[in-house]
CSV table of C-alpha atoms in Angstrom, one decimal:
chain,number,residue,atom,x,y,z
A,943,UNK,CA,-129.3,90.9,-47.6
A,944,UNK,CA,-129.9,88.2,-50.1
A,945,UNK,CA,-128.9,90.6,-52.5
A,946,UNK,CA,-125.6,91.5,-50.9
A,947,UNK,CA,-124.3,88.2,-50.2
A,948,UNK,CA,-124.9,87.4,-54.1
A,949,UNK,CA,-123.1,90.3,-55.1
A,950,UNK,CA,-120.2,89.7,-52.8
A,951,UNK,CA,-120.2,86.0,-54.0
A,952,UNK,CA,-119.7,87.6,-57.6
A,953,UNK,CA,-117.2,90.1,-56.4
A,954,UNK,CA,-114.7,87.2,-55.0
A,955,UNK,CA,-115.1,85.2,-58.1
A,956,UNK,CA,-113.8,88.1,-60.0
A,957,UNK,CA,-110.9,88.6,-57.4
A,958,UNK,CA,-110.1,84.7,-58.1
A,959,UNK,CA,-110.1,85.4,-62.0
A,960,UNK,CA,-107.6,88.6,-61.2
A,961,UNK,CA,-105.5,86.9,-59.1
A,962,UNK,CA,-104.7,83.8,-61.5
A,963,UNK,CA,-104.5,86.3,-64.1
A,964,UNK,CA,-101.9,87.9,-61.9
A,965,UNK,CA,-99.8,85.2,-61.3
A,966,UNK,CA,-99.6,83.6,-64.5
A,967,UNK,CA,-98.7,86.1,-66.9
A,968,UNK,CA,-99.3,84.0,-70.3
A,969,UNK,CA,-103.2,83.2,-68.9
A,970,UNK,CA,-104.2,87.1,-70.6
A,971,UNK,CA,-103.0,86.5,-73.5
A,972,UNK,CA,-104.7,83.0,-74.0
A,973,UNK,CA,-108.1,84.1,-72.9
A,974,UNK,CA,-107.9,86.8,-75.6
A,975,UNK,CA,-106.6,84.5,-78.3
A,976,UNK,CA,-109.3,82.0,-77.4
A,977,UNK,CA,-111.8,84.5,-77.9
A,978,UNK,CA,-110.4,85.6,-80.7
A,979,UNK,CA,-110.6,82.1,-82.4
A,980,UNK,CA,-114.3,81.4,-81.8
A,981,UNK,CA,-115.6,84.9,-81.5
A,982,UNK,CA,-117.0,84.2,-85.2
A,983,UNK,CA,-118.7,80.9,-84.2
A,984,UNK,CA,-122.4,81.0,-84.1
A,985,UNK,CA,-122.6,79.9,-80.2
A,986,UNK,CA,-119.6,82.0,-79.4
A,987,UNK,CA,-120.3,82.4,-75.6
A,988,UNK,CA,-120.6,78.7,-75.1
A,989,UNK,CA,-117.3,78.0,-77.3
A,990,UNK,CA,-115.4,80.5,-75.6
A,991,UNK,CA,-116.7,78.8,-72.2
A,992,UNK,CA,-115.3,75.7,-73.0
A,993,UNK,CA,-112.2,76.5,-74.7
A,994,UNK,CA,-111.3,78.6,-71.5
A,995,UNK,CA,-112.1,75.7,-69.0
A,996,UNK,CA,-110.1,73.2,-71.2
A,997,UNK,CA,-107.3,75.3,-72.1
A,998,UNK,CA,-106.3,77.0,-69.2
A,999,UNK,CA,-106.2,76.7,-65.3
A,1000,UNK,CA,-109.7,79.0,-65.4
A,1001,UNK,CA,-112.5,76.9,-64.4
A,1002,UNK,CA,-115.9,77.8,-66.2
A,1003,UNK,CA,-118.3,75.6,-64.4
A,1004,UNK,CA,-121.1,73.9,-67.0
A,1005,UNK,CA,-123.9,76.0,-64.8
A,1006,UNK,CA,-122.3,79.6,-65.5
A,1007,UNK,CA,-122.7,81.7,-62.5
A,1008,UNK,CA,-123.5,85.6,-63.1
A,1009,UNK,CA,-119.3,86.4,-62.1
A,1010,UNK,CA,-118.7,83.7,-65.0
A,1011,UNK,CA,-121.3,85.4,-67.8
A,1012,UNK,CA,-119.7,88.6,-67.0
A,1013,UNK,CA,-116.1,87.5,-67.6
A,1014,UNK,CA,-117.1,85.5,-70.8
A,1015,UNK,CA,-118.8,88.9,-71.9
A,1016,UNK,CA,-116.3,90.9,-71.1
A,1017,UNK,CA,-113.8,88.8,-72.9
A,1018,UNK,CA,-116.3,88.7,-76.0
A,1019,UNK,CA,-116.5,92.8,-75.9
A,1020,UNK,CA,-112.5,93.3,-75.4
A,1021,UNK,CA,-112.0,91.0,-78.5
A,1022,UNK,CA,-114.9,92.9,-80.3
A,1023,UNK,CA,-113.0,96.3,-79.2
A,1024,UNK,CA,-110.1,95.1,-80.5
A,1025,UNK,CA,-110.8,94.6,-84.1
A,1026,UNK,CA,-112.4,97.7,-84.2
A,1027,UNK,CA,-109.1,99.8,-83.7
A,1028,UNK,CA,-108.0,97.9,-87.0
């Protein structure tokens, strides 16, 4: 049950993340260019974090949930992805 609740927990967070990204059109392409300015940096994850919580409206809170690690991550690979087409 425990279980459940956590993954439902992680599940809205995402929908939050969607949603904003939904209604603000620029937020996308800000999130990627953030990555793609610290990707390179040796505590990328962290930078990225930070950058994203002071440069946008998206909230990273200091304590990164598991919803927040997979975003970050997912941001990190996308950016990764990208440079690899080129």
């Amino acid at each position: 049950m425990a279980n459940e609740l956590n993954q439902q927990r992680i599940i809205d967070e995402f929908l939050r993340c969607f949603r904003k990204m939904l209604m603000d059109p620029e937020l996308a392409g800000e999130l990627v260019r953030i990555a793609k300015e610290n990707i390179s940096e040796p505590n990328a994850y962290q930078r990225i974090a930070e950058e994203v919580s002071n440069q946008t409206t998206l909230k990273i809170q200091e304590d990164h949930t598991e919803a927040d690690r997979m975003f970050i991550k997912l941001l990190m690979d996308v950016v990764k992805g990208d440079s690899q087409l080129y």
